[in-house]
Coordinates of C-alpha atoms in Angstrom, one line a residue:
X1 CA -38.6 -94.6 -31.5
X2 CA -37.5 -95.0 -35.1
X3 CA -36.1 -98.4 -35.9
X4 CA -33.6 -96.8 -38.3
X5 CA -31.3 -94.0 -37.1
X6 CA -32.3 -90.7 -38.5
X7 CA -28.9 -90.2 -40.2
X8 CA -29.3 -93.4 -41.9
X9 CA -32.8 -92.7 -43.0
X10 CA -31.6 -89.4 -44.6
X11 CA -28.6 -91.1 -46.3
X12 CA -31.2 -93.7 -47.7
X13 CA -33.3 -90.8 -49.0
X14 CA -30.3 -89.3 -50.6
X15 CA -29.5 -92.5 -52.5
X16 CA -33.1 -92.5 -53.8
X17 CA -33.8 -88.9 -54.7
X18 CA -30.3 -87.4 -54.6
X19 CA -28.8 -84.9 -52.2
X20 CA -30.4 -81.9 -54.0
X21 CA -33.8 -83.2 -53.4
X22 CA -33.3 -84.3 -49.7
X23 CA -33.8 -81.3 -47.5
X24 CA -32.9 -81.4 -43.9
X25 CA -31.9 -77.8 -42.8
X26 CA -34.5 -75.8 -41.1
X27 CA -34.2 -73.1 -43.7
X28 CA -34.8 -75.4 -46.6
X29 CA -37.6 -77.5 -45.0
X30 CA -39.5 -74.4 -43.8
X31 CA -41.7 -73.8 -46.9
X32 CA -42.9 -77.5 -46.6
X33 CA -43.4 -77.4 -42.8
X34 CA -45.5 -74.2 -42.6
X35 CA -49.1 -74.2 -43.9
X36 CA -50.4 -71.7 -46.5
X37 CA -52.5 -70.0 -43.9
X38 CA -51.9 -71.8 -40.6
X39 CA -50.1 -74.8 -39.0
X40 CA -46.5 -75.6 -38.7
X41 CA -44.0 -78.1 -37.1
X42 CA -40.8 -79.7 -37.8
X43 CA -39.7 -82.7 -40.0
X44 CA -36.4 -84.6 -39.8
X45 CA -36.4 -84.5 -43.7
X46 CA -38.4 -83.3 -46.7
X47 CA -37.9 -85.6 -49.8
X48 CA -38.9 -84.3 -53.3
X49 CA -39.1 -87.4 -55.5
X50 CA -39.1 -87.1 -59.3
X51 CA -40.9 -90.3 -60.2
X52 CA -43.7 -92.4 -58.8
X53 CA -41.1 -95.3 -58.3
X54 CA -39.0 -93.0 -56.1
X55 CA -42.1 -92.3 -53.9
X56 CA -42.6 -96.0 -53.4
X57 CA -38.9 -96.5 -52.5
X58 CA -39.1 -93.6 -50.0
X59 CA -42.2 -95.2 -48.5
X60 CA -40.4 -98.5 -48.1
X61 CA -37.6 -96.7 -46.1
X62 CA -40.2 -94.8 -44.1
X63 CA -42.2 -98.0 -43.1
X64 CA -39.0 -99.8 -42.2
X65 CA -37.8 -96.8 -40.1
X66 CA -41.2 -96.6 -38.5
X67 CA -41.6 -92.8 -39.1
X68 CA -44.8 -90.7 -39.8
X69 CA -45.2 -89.7 -43.4
X70 CA -47.0 -86.5 -44.5
X71 CA -47.7 -86.6 -48.3
X72 CA -47.7 -83.1 -49.6
X73 CA -48.7 -81.7 -52.9
X74 CA -49.1 -77.9 -53.4
X75 CA -49.5 -77.1 -49.8
X76 CA -52.3 -74.5 -50.5
X77 CA -54.7 -75.9 -47.8
X78 CA -56.3 -73.3 -45.5
X79 CA -56.6 -75.6 -42.4
X80 CA -53.0 -76.7 -42.0
X81 CA -53.6 -80.3 -43.1
X82 CA -50.5 -80.9 -45.3
X83 CA -47.8 -79.9 -42.8
X84 CA -46.6 -81.1 -39.5
X85 CA -48.5 -79.8 -36.6
X86 CA -46.3 -78.9 -33.6
X87 CA -43.9 -81.4 -32.3
X88 CA -46.0 -83.8 -30.1
X89 CA -45.5 -86.9 -32.2
X90 CA -44.3 -90.3 -31.0
X91 CA -42.2 -90.9 -34.0
X92 CA -40.1 -88.7 -36.4
X93 CA -42.0 -87.0 -39.2
X94 CA -41.0 -87.0 -42.9
X95 CA -42.6 -84.9 -45.6
X96 CA -42.8 -86.2 -49.1
X97 CA -43.5 -83.4 -51.6
X98 CA -44.8 -84.6 -54.9
X99 CA -44.8 -81.4 -57.0
X100 CA -42.0 -82.5 -59.3
X101 CA -44.3 -85.3 -60.6
X102 CA -46.8 -83.1 -62.6
X103 CA -47.5 -85.3 -65.6
X104 CA -51.1 -85.7 -66.8
X105 CA -52.2 -88.4 -69.1
X106 CA -55.2 -88.1 -71.4
X107 CA -57.3 -91.2 -72.0
X108 CA -60.6 -92.0 -74.0
X109 CA -60.3 -89.1 -76.4
X110 CA -60.0 -86.6 -73.5
X111 CA -63.1 -87.8 -71.7
X112 CA -61.0 -88.9 -68.8
X113 CA -57.5 -88.0 -67.5
X114 CA -54.9 -89.6 -65.2
X115 CA -53.4 -87.0 -62.9
X116 CA -50.1 -88.0 -61.3
X117 CA -49.3 -87.1 -57.7
X118 CA -48.2 -83.5 -58.2
X119 CA -50.3 -82.5 -61.3
X120 CA -52.1 -79.1 -61.1
X121 CA -55.5 -77.9 -62.2
X122 CA -53.7 -75.2 -64.3
X123 CA -51.8 -77.9 -66.2
X124 CA -55.0 -79.9 -66.7
X125 CA -56.9 -76.9 -68.1
X126 CA -54.2 -76.2 -70.7
X127 CA -53.9 -80.0 -71.8
X128 CA -57.7 -80.3 -72.2
X129 CA -58.4 -77.2 -74.3
X130 CA -57.4 -78.9 -77.6
X131 CA -60.0 -81.6 -76.9
X132 CA -62.7 -79.0 -76.3
X133 CA -63.0 -80.2 -72.7
X134 CA -62.4 -78.8 -69.2
X135 CA -61.6 -80.3 -65.7
X136 CA -64.2 -81.2 -63.2
X137 CA -63.0 -78.4 -60.9
X138 CA -62.2 -74.8 -61.6
X139 CA -59.7 -72.8 -59.5
X140 CA -61.4 -71.2 -56.5
X141 CA -60.3 -68.2 -54.6
X142 CA -58.2 -69.9 -52.1
X143 CA -56.3 -72.6 -54.0
X144 CA -54.1 -70.9 -56.5
X145 CA -51.9 -73.6 -57.8
X146 CA -53.9 -76.4 -56.3
X147 CA -53.1 -80.0 -57.1
X148 CA -55.4 -82.5 -58.7
X149 CA -54.7 -85.3 -56.2
X150 CA -54.9 -82.9 -53.2
X151 CA -58.3 -81.9 -54.3
X152 CA -59.6 -85.5 -54.5
X153 CA -57.9 -86.3 -51.1
X154 CA -59.8 -83.4 -49.5
X155 CA -63.2 -83.6 -51.4
X156 CA -62.4 -80.1 -52.4
X157 CA -64.2 -77.7 -54.6
X158 CA -67.8 -78.1 -55.6
X159 CA -68.5 -74.4 -56.8
X160 CA -69.8 -75.9 -60.0
X161 CA -73.4 -76.6 -59.5
X162 CA -73.6 -79.5 -62.0
X163 CA -70.5 -81.4 -60.7
X164 CA -70.0 -81.1 -56.9
X165 CA -66.7 -81.8 -55.0
X166 CA -63.8 -83.7 -56.6
X167 CA -64.5 -87.4 -56.2
X168 CA -63.3 -90.6 -57.9
X169 CA -63.2 -94.3 -57.2
X170 CA -60.3 -94.9 -59.6
X171 CA -56.9 -94.4 -58.0
X172 CA -53.6 -96.1 -57.4
X173 CA -52.2 -95.7 -53.9
X174 CA -50.1 -97.1 -51.2
X175 CA -51.2 -97.9 -47.7
X176 CA -49.8 -99.5 -44.5
X177 CA -52.0 -102.4 -43.4
X178 CA -52.8 -103.5 -39.9
X179 CA -49.7 -105.7 -39.8
X180 CA -47.5 -102.7 -40.7
X181 CA -46.8 -103.8 -44.2
X182 CA -46.7 -101.3 -47.2
X183 CA -49.1 -102.4 -50.0
X184 CA -49.8 -101.0 -53.4
X185 CA -53.4 -100.9 -54.5
X186 CA -54.2 -100.5 -58.1
X187 CA -57.8 -99.5 -58.6
X188 CA -57.1 -97.2 -61.5
X189 CA -58.8 -99.5 -63.9
X190 CA -55.6 -99.8 -66.1
X191 CA -53.5 -103.0 -66.5
X192 CA -50.0 -101.9 -65.5
X193 CA -48.1 -105.1 -64.6
X194 CA -47.7 -107.2 -61.5
X195 CA -45.1 -105.7 -59.1
X196 CA -45.2 -102.3 -57.6
X197 CA -42.0 -101.4 -59.5
X198 CA -43.4 -102.5 -62.8
X199 CA -46.8 -100.8 -62.2
X200 CA -45.5 -97.4 -61.1
X201 CA -42.8 -97.3 -63.8
X202 CA -45.3 -98.1 -66.5
X203 CA -47.7 -95.6 -65.2
X204 CA -45.3 -92.8 -64.8
X205 CA -44.0 -93.3 -68.5
X206 CA -47.4 -93.9 -69.9
X207 CA -46.4 -97.4 -71.0
X208 CA -49.8 -98.9 -71.5
X209 CA -51.9 -99.6 -74.5
X210 CA -55.5 -98.4 -75.3
X211 CA -56.9 -101.9 -74.6
X212 CA -55.1 -101.9 -71.1
X213 CA -57.6 -99.2 -70.1
X214 CA -60.7 -100.8 -68.6
X215 CA -64.0 -99.1 -67.8
X216 CA -65.2 -100.6 -64.5
X217 CA -68.5 -99.7 -62.9
X218 CA -66.9 -97.1 -60.8
X219 CA -67.3 -93.3 -60.5
X220 CA -64.8 -90.8 -61.7
X221 CA -66.9 -87.9 -60.5
X222 CA -69.9 -87.2 -58.4
X223 CA -72.7 -87.9 -60.9
X224 CA -75.5 -87.3 -58.5
X225 CA -74.6 -83.9 -57.1
X226 CA -76.8 -81.9 -59.5
X227 CA -79.8 -83.8 -58.2
X228 CA -78.8 -83.2 -54.5
X229 CA -78.3 -79.5 -55.0
X230 CA -81.9 -79.1 -56.5
X231 CA -83.5 -80.5 -53.2
X232 CA -84.1 -77.1 -51.8
X233 CA -86.3 -78.3 -49.0
X234 CA -83.9 -80.8 -47.6
X235 CA -82.7 -80.0 -44.0
X236 CA -79.2 -81.2 -44.7
X237 CA -76.4 -79.5 -46.7
X238 CA -75.6 -80.4 -50.2
X239 CA -72.0 -81.1 -49.6
X240 CA -69.5 -81.2 -46.7
X241 CA -66.1 -82.9 -46.1
X242 CA -67.4 -85.5 -43.7
X243 CA -70.2 -86.7 -45.9
X244 CA -69.9 -90.6 -45.7
X245 CA -71.4 -91.0 -49.2
X246 CA -68.3 -89.5 -50.7
X247 CA -65.6 -91.1 -48.6
X248 CA -63.9 -93.8 -50.7
X249 CA -60.2 -94.9 -50.7
X250 CA -58.3 -91.8 -52.1
X251 CA -61.4 -89.6 -52.1
X252 CA -61.6 -87.7 -48.7
X253 CA -58.5 -89.6 -47.4
X254 CA -56.8 -86.3 -46.2
X255 CA -53.3 -87.8 -46.7
X256 CA -54.0 -91.1 -44.9
X257 CA -53.0 -92.9 -48.1
X258 CA -50.1 -92.2 -50.4
X259 CA -51.9 -91.4 -53.6
X260 CA -49.8 -92.0 -56.8
X261 CA -52.5 -91.0 -59.4
X262 CA -56.2 -90.5 -59.8
X263 CA -58.5 -91.0 -62.8
X264 CA -61.2 -88.3 -63.3
X265 CA -63.9 -87.4 -65.8
X266 CA -63.6 -84.2 -67.9
X267 CA -66.5 -82.2 -69.3
X268 CA -67.3 -80.5 -72.7
X269 CA -66.6 -76.7 -72.8
X270 CA -69.9 -74.9 -73.2
X271 CA -70.7 -73.6 -76.7
X272 CA -72.5 -70.5 -75.4
X273 CA -71.9 -68.7 -72.0
X274 CA -73.2 -65.7 -70.3
X275 CA -72.6 -64.2 -66.8
X276 CA -75.3 -62.3 -65.0
X277 CA -74.3 -59.8 -62.3
X278 CA -77.1 -59.5 -59.7
X279 CA -77.2 -56.8 -56.9
X280 CA -79.7 -56.3 -54.1
X281 CA -80.1 -54.9 -50.6
X282 CA -82.6 -57.6 -49.6
X283 CA -81.3 -61.0 -48.8
X284 CA -84.7 -62.6 -49.3
X285 CA -84.5 -61.6 -53.0
X286 CA -81.4 -63.8 -53.5
X287 CA -83.1 -66.6 -51.4
X288 CA -86.0 -66.5 -53.8
X289 CA -83.8 -66.5 -57.0
X290 CA -81.8 -69.4 -55.7
X291 CA -84.8 -71.5 -54.9
X292 CA -86.5 -70.7 -58.2
X293 CA -83.5 -71.4 -60.4
X294 CA -82.6 -74.7 -58.5
X295 CA -86.2 -76.0 -58.4
X296 CA -87.8 -74.8 -61.7
X297 CA -85.0 -74.4 -64.3
X298 CA -84.6 -77.1 -66.9
X299 CA -80.9 -76.2 -67.2
X300 CA -78.8 -75.5 -64.0
X301 CA -76.5 -72.5 -64.0
X302 CA -72.7 -73.3 -64.0
X303 CA -72.0 -71.4 -60.7
X304 CA -73.2 -68.7 -58.5
X305 CA -70.5 -66.7 -56.6
X306 CA -71.6 -64.4 -53.7
X307 CA -69.7 -61.4 -52.5
X308 CA -70.8 -59.0 -49.8
X309 CA -70.1 -55.3 -50.4
X310 CA -67.5 -55.1 -47.5
X311 CA -65.7 -58.1 -49.1
X312 CA -66.0 -56.4 -52.6
X313 CA -64.1 -53.4 -51.1
X314 CA -61.4 -55.6 -49.4
X315 CA -60.8 -57.4 -52.8
X316 CA -60.7 -54.2 -54.7
X317 CA -58.0 -52.6 -52.3
X318 CA -56.0 -55.6 -51.2
X319 CA -56.5 -58.1 -54.2
X320 CA -55.5 -55.6 -56.9
X321 CA -52.0 -56.8 -57.5
X322 CA -53.1 -60.4 -57.7
X323 CA -56.0 -59.5 -60.0
X324 CA -53.6 -57.5 -62.4
X325 CA -51.0 -60.4 -62.4
X326 CA -53.6 -62.9 -63.3
X327 CA -55.4 -60.7 -65.8
X328 CA -52.1 -59.8 -67.7
X329 CA -50.1 -62.9 -67.3
X330 CA -52.6 -65.7 -66.5
X331 CA -53.4 -67.7 -63.4
X332 CA -50.6 -70.1 -64.0
X333 CA -48.1 -67.4 -63.1
X334 CA -49.3 -67.2 -59.6
X335 CA -47.3 -70.2 -58.2
X336 CA -44.2 -68.5 -59.5
X337 CA -45.3 -65.2 -57.8
X338 CA -45.9 -67.2 -54.5
X339 CA -42.4 -68.7 -54.8
X340 CA -40.7 -65.3 -55.4
X341 CA -42.7 -63.8 -52.4
X342 CA -41.5 -66.6 -50.1
X343 CA -37.9 -66.0 -51.2
X344 CA -38.2 -62.2 -50.7
X345 CA -39.7 -62.7 -47.2
X346 CA -37.1 -65.2 -46.3
X347 CA -34.3 -62.7 -47.2
X348 CA -36.1 -59.8 -45.5
X349 CA -36.4 -61.6 -42.2
X350 CA -32.6 -61.6 -42.1
X351 CA -32.5 -57.8 -42.4
X352 CA -33.5 -56.2 -39.0
X353 CA -34.9 -52.9 -40.2
X354 CA -37.3 -54.4 -42.7
X355 CA -40.9 -55.1 -41.6
X356 CA -42.4 -58.5 -41.4
X357 CA -44.4 -59.7 -44.5
X358 CA -42.2 -57.4 -46.6
X359 CA -43.3 -58.8 -49.9
X360 CA -46.9 -58.1 -49.2
X361 CA -46.2 -54.6 -48.0
X362 CA -44.1 -53.9 -51.2
X363 CA -46.8 -55.3 -53.5
X364 CA -49.5 -53.2 -51.7
X365 CA -47.5 -50.1 -52.1
X366 CA -47.1 -50.7 -55.8
X367 CA -50.7 -51.4 -56.3
X368 CA -51.5 -47.8 -55.3
X369 CA -50.1 -46.6 -58.6
X370 CA -52.3 -49.0 -60.7
X371 CA -55.5 -47.7 -62.1
X372 CA -58.9 -48.8 -61.1
X373 CA -59.2 -52.4 -62.5
X374 CA -63.0 -52.9 -62.1
X375 CA -65.6 -52.1 -64.8
X376 CA -68.0 -49.1 -64.3
X377 CA -71.2 -51.2 -64.1
X378 CA -69.9 -53.3 -61.3
X379 CA -68.7 -50.2 -59.5
X380 CA -72.1 -48.7 -59.9
X381 CA -73.7 -51.8 -58.3
X382 CA -71.2 -51.6 -55.5
X383 CA -72.6 -48.1 -54.6
X384 CA -76.2 -49.2 -54.8
X385 CA -76.2 -52.7 -53.4
X386 CA -75.0 -54.6 -50.4
X387 CA -75.2 -58.2 -51.9
X388 CA -73.5 -59.1 -55.1
X389 CA -74.1 -62.4 -57.0
X390 CA -72.2 -63.5 -60.1
X391 CA -74.3 -66.2 -61.9
X392 CA -72.5 -68.0 -64.7
X393 CA -74.8 -69.8 -67.3
X394 CA -74.1 -71.9 -70.3
X395 CA -75.9 -73.2 -73.5
X396 CA -79.8 -73.3 -72.9
X397 CA -79.6 -71.8 -69.4
X398 CA -78.4 -68.6 -70.9
X399 CA -81.8 -67.6 -72.4
X400 CA -83.7 -69.3 -69.5
X401 CA -81.9 -67.2 -66.8
X402 CA -82.2 -64.0 -68.8
X403 CA -85.9 -64.4 -69.2
X404 CA -86.4 -65.3 -65.6
X405 CA -84.3 -62.4 -64.2
X406 CA -86.0 -59.8 -66.5
X407 CA -89.4 -61.0 -65.3
X408 CA -88.3 -61.2 -61.6
X409 CA -87.0 -57.7 -61.4
X410 CA -90.0 -56.3 -63.2
X411 CA -92.0 -56.9 -60.1
X412 CA -91.8 -53.8 -57.9
X413 CA -91.6 -55.8 -54.7
X414 CA -88.4 -57.5 -55.9
X415 CA -85.7 -55.0 -54.8
X416 CA -82.5 -55.0 -56.9
X417 CA -81.2 -55.3 -60.5
X418 CA -79.1 -57.3 -62.8
X419 CA -77.0 -56.9 -66.0
X420 CA -75.7 -59.4 -68.5
X421 CA -71.9 -59.1 -68.6
X422 CA -69.8 -58.6 -71.6
X423 CA -67.1 -61.3 -71.9
X424 CA -64.5 -58.8 -70.5
X425 CA -66.9 -57.9 -67.5
X426 CA -67.5 -61.6 -66.8
X427 CA -63.7 -62.3 -66.5
X428 CA -63.3 -59.2 -64.2
X429 CA -66.3 -60.1 -62.0
X430 CA -65.1 -63.7 -61.6
X431 CA -61.4 -62.6 -61.0
X432 CA -62.5 -60.1 -58.5
X433 CA -64.2 -62.8 -56.5
X434 CA -61.3 -65.2 -57.1
X435 CA -58.8 -62.9 -55.2
X436 CA -60.9 -62.7 -52.1
X437 CA -59.1 -65.3 -50.0
X438 CA -55.7 -63.6 -50.4
X439 CA -57.1 -60.1 -50.1
X440 CA -58.4 -60.9 -46.5
X441 CA -54.9 -61.9 -45.3
X442 CA -53.4 -58.8 -46.9
X443 CA -56.0 -56.6 -45.2
X444 CA -54.8 -57.9 -41.8
X445 CA -51.1 -57.4 -42.7
X446 CA -51.7 -53.8 -43.7
X447 CA -54.1 -52.7 -41.0
X448 CA -53.0 -54.8 -38.0
X449 CA -51.1 -52.1 -36.1
X450 CA -53.2 -49.1 -37.1
X451 CA -56.6 -50.6 -36.5
X452 CA -55.4 -52.7 -33.5
X453 CA -56.5 -55.9 -35.1
X454 CA -56.0 -59.4 -33.7
X455 CA -55.9 -62.6 -35.6
X456 CA -57.7 -63.8 -38.6
X457 CA -60.3 -66.6 -38.4
X458 CA -61.9 -68.3 -41.4
X459 CA -64.8 -70.8 -41.4
X460 CA -66.3 -72.5 -44.5
X461 CA -69.7 -73.7 -43.6
X462 CA -72.4 -75.6 -45.4
X463 CA -75.9 -74.5 -44.5
X464 CA -78.9 -76.8 -45.0
X465 CA -80.4 -76.6 -48.4
X466 CA -83.7 -75.2 -47.0
X467 CA -81.9 -72.5 -45.0
X468 CA -83.5 -69.0 -45.7
X469 CA -81.8 -66.9 -43.0
X470 CA -78.3 -67.2 -44.6
X471 CA -77.1 -63.7 -43.6
X472 CA -75.3 -64.0 -40.3
X473 CA -76.8 -62.3 -37.2
X474 CA -74.4 -62.9 -34.3
X475 CA -75.3 -62.2 -30.6
X476 CA -73.5 -59.2 -28.9
X477 CA -71.2 -61.5 -26.8
X478 CA -69.6 -62.6 -30.1
X479 CA -70.0 -59.4 -32.1
X480 CA -68.1 -57.4 -29.5
X481 CA -64.9 -59.4 -30.3
X482 CA -65.0 -58.9 -34.0
X483 CA -63.3 -56.0 -35.8
X484 CA -64.0 -57.0 -39.4
X485 CA -66.5 -59.5 -41.0
X486 CA -66.1 -60.4 -44.6
X487 CA -68.4 -62.8 -46.4
X488 CA -68.3 -64.6 -49.7
X489 CA -69.4 -68.0 -50.9
X490 CA -70.9 -70.5 -53.5
X491 CA -74.6 -69.4 -53.0
X492 CA -76.5 -72.1 -54.9
X493 CA -74.7 -74.9 -52.8
X494 CA -75.2 -72.7 -49.6
X495 CA -71.5 -73.1 -48.9
X496 CA -70.3 -69.8 -47.3
X497 CA -66.9 -68.5 -46.4
X498 CA -67.2 -66.5 -43.3
X499 CA -64.1 -64.5 -42.5
X500 CA -63.5 -62.6 -39.3
X501 CA -60.6 -60.4 -38.1
X502 CA -60.6 -60.3 -34.3
X503 CA -60.2 -57.2 -32.1
X504 CA -56.8 -57.0 -30.5
X505 CA -56.7 -59.1 -27.4
X506 CA -59.7 -61.2 -28.1
X507 CA -59.5 -65.0 -27.8
X508 CA -60.0 -66.2 -31.4
X509 CA -60.4 -69.9 -30.3
X510 CA -63.1 -69.2 -27.7
X511 CA -65.0 -66.9 -30.1
X512 CA -64.8 -69.5 -32.8
X513 CA -66.4 -72.2 -30.6
X514 CA -69.3 -70.0 -29.9
X515 CA -69.8 -69.3 -33.6
X516 CA -69.6 -73.0 -34.4
X517 CA -72.2 -73.7 -31.7
X518 CA -74.6 -71.3 -33.6
X519 CA -73.9 -73.5 -36.7
X520 CA -74.6 -76.7 -34.8
X521 CA -78.0 -75.2 -33.7
X522 CA -78.8 -74.5 -37.4
X523 CA -78.0 -78.0 -38.7
X524 CA -75.0 -76.8 -40.7
X525 CA -71.8 -78.7 -41.3
X526 CA -68.3 -77.6 -41.3
X527 CA -65.7 -77.6 -42.7
X528 CA -67.5 -77.6 -46.1
X529 CA -64.7 -77.9 -48.6
X530 CA -61.3 -77.1 -47.0
X531 CA -61.4 -80.3 -44.8
X532 CA -60.5 -80.7 -41.1
X533 CA -56.8 -80.2 -41.5
X534 CA -55.3 -79.6 -38.0
X535 CA -58.1 -77.1 -37.2
X536 CA -61.2 -79.0 -36.8
X537 CA -62.2 -82.1 -34.9
X538 CA -63.0 -84.9 -37.4
X539 CA -66.6 -86.1 -37.1
X540 CA -67.0 -89.8 -36.3
X541 CA -67.6 -90.8 -39.9
X542 CA -64.2 -89.3 -40.8
X543 CA -62.4 -90.9 -37.8
X544 CA -63.7 -94.3 -38.7
X545 CA -62.6 -93.8 -42.3
X546 CA -59.1 -92.7 -41.3
X547 CA -58.7 -95.8 -39.1
X548 CA -60.0 -98.1 -41.7
X549 CA -57.6 -96.9 -44.5
X550 CA -54.6 -96.2 -42.1
X551 CA -54.9 -98.7 -39.2
X552 CA -51.4 -98.1 -37.8
X553 CA -51.6 -94.2 -38.1
X554 CA -48.5 -94.1 -40.3
X555 CA -49.7 -91.3 -42.6
X556 CA -50.6 -87.7 -41.6
X557 CA -51.0 -88.6 -37.9
X558 CA -53.2 -86.2 -35.8
X559 CA -55.3 -85.0 -38.8
X560 CA -58.7 -83.8 -37.5
X561 CA -57.5 -83.7 -34.0
X562 CA -57.1 -87.5 -34.0
X563 CA -54.4 -89.2 -31.9
X564 CA -50.8 -88.6 -33.2
X565 CA -49.6 -91.9 -31.6
X566 CA -49.1 -95.3 -33.3
X567 CA -52.3 -97.3 -33.6
X568 CA -54.2 -94.2 -32.4
X569 CA -53.1 -94.9 -28.9
X570 CA -55.2 -93.0 -26.4
X571 CA -57.9 -92.0 -28.8
X572 CA -61.5 -92.3 -27.6
X573 CA -64.3 -92.0 -30.1
X574 CA -64.3 -88.2 -29.7
X575 CA -67.2 -85.9 -30.3
X576 CA -69.8 -86.9 -32.9
X577 CA -70.0 -83.4 -34.4
X578 CA -67.2 -81.5 -36.3
X579 CA -66.6 -78.9 -33.7
X580 CA -64.2 -78.8 -30.9
X581 CA -66.2 -77.1 -28.1
X582 CA -67.1 -80.3 -26.4

């Protein structure tokens, strides 16, 4: 039980962040206690601090009260890992939302940045443009509005072939040690003072000099990924969440530390860019291009985004409104749209005659009156080809890729074709792939009753680098339960997003375990980039890491199906793989 009565805990929160930013009613805490796609539970309070020092003061109260703390940034995760999960905790749960603390500080002439707890990738892109540089990560289809710190904590991203998942060894964070004491650890490589209050205030206000910034022998990005991804005959995946080589303090911590800020590398914006759109009906053609480009090219492509024809169609129909909003207003408008959608749905739920997910139905209706938003050449390829691949190249890779693709498709036995996108076509192709995650959810909402559909199931899986049979071929006992299959992914990395909508009445959990078993047999790893959340069983490497950095189980208890009890009571070593069919 909590050492501090809940009403006293709440009044202390109000003293620290004010009544306006201390949320306790179910209606106000709901957006912070329900996951973007799955997972929900209840919290005794949600606090929304406005400074790093306020986070520290909240943590002091939480540790004194012996409550579980869930640190939350944008809450855009797909596996439910940044919200409470049910109500089977042994202590009260508190959510600390960091999104009011969105400052980004530029250091070393833009070569590195400090992202504070709630800073976003959108904000970072804008701030780096004047320096001719860009962030480590670009926004993927599933993380509109994603936070910088959230990305590091979940080893997210990795679509960019040169750079791999978000990773740093430079961070400032709080942890609760084995004796139950709160400690501040400054591994940011910046001299900020001696006490937590001094350090966090100086950091928040950018009160440090150029000579306070040190350059220790620590990584601020994964500098070896481009070599790993080239190893096309390795029988292990290039990247996955439980990879021990990239679990370090804040990196991969999944909220088991309270991270105040991270320091990351940035990268020069390419001087020359070209996107090639490849279409084929033969999966072995894509396999060959991938292997050739990764093993023989002097210059790696930027990225290679795959879209199956069925997914192309779903994006066209159900992602059109998101596409148009981003195209006309910019991606940074999407978080506002999400906020408006939540408010509309909240109001609609109180009006009995309005359908559920009212905002989605309204937006889908409006999208019918919008003209076709996709370019003719892409639409022609859609009619001709099952497999679509958007390959972005830059600088010297532009000509290298063009010469290779021209030569490759001149051979009659290589089925398929390609075209070099105009700048406008490139934006449209990438944006079309970008809206895939949201479009699949919309498809279920709109077709659930008429097509007698069950629940949605998404798996992000990393296949071994030497995998050639990447197109899924499921046995009839699984296939019989699936109404819809939609595939997209990051093809160079062999990280695929397999999305299924079940037939009505089918047991999604049972089917998922059977699918995961097929992955185990193929040497695949999962999750690849969305992290375990509350959906997957954490592999032993992750479980050990969580216990090491959070020995009392004070932060994000229960993540990866670990124990929710203090000191991980009742937890055995668990399965050694990432699945939960054992």
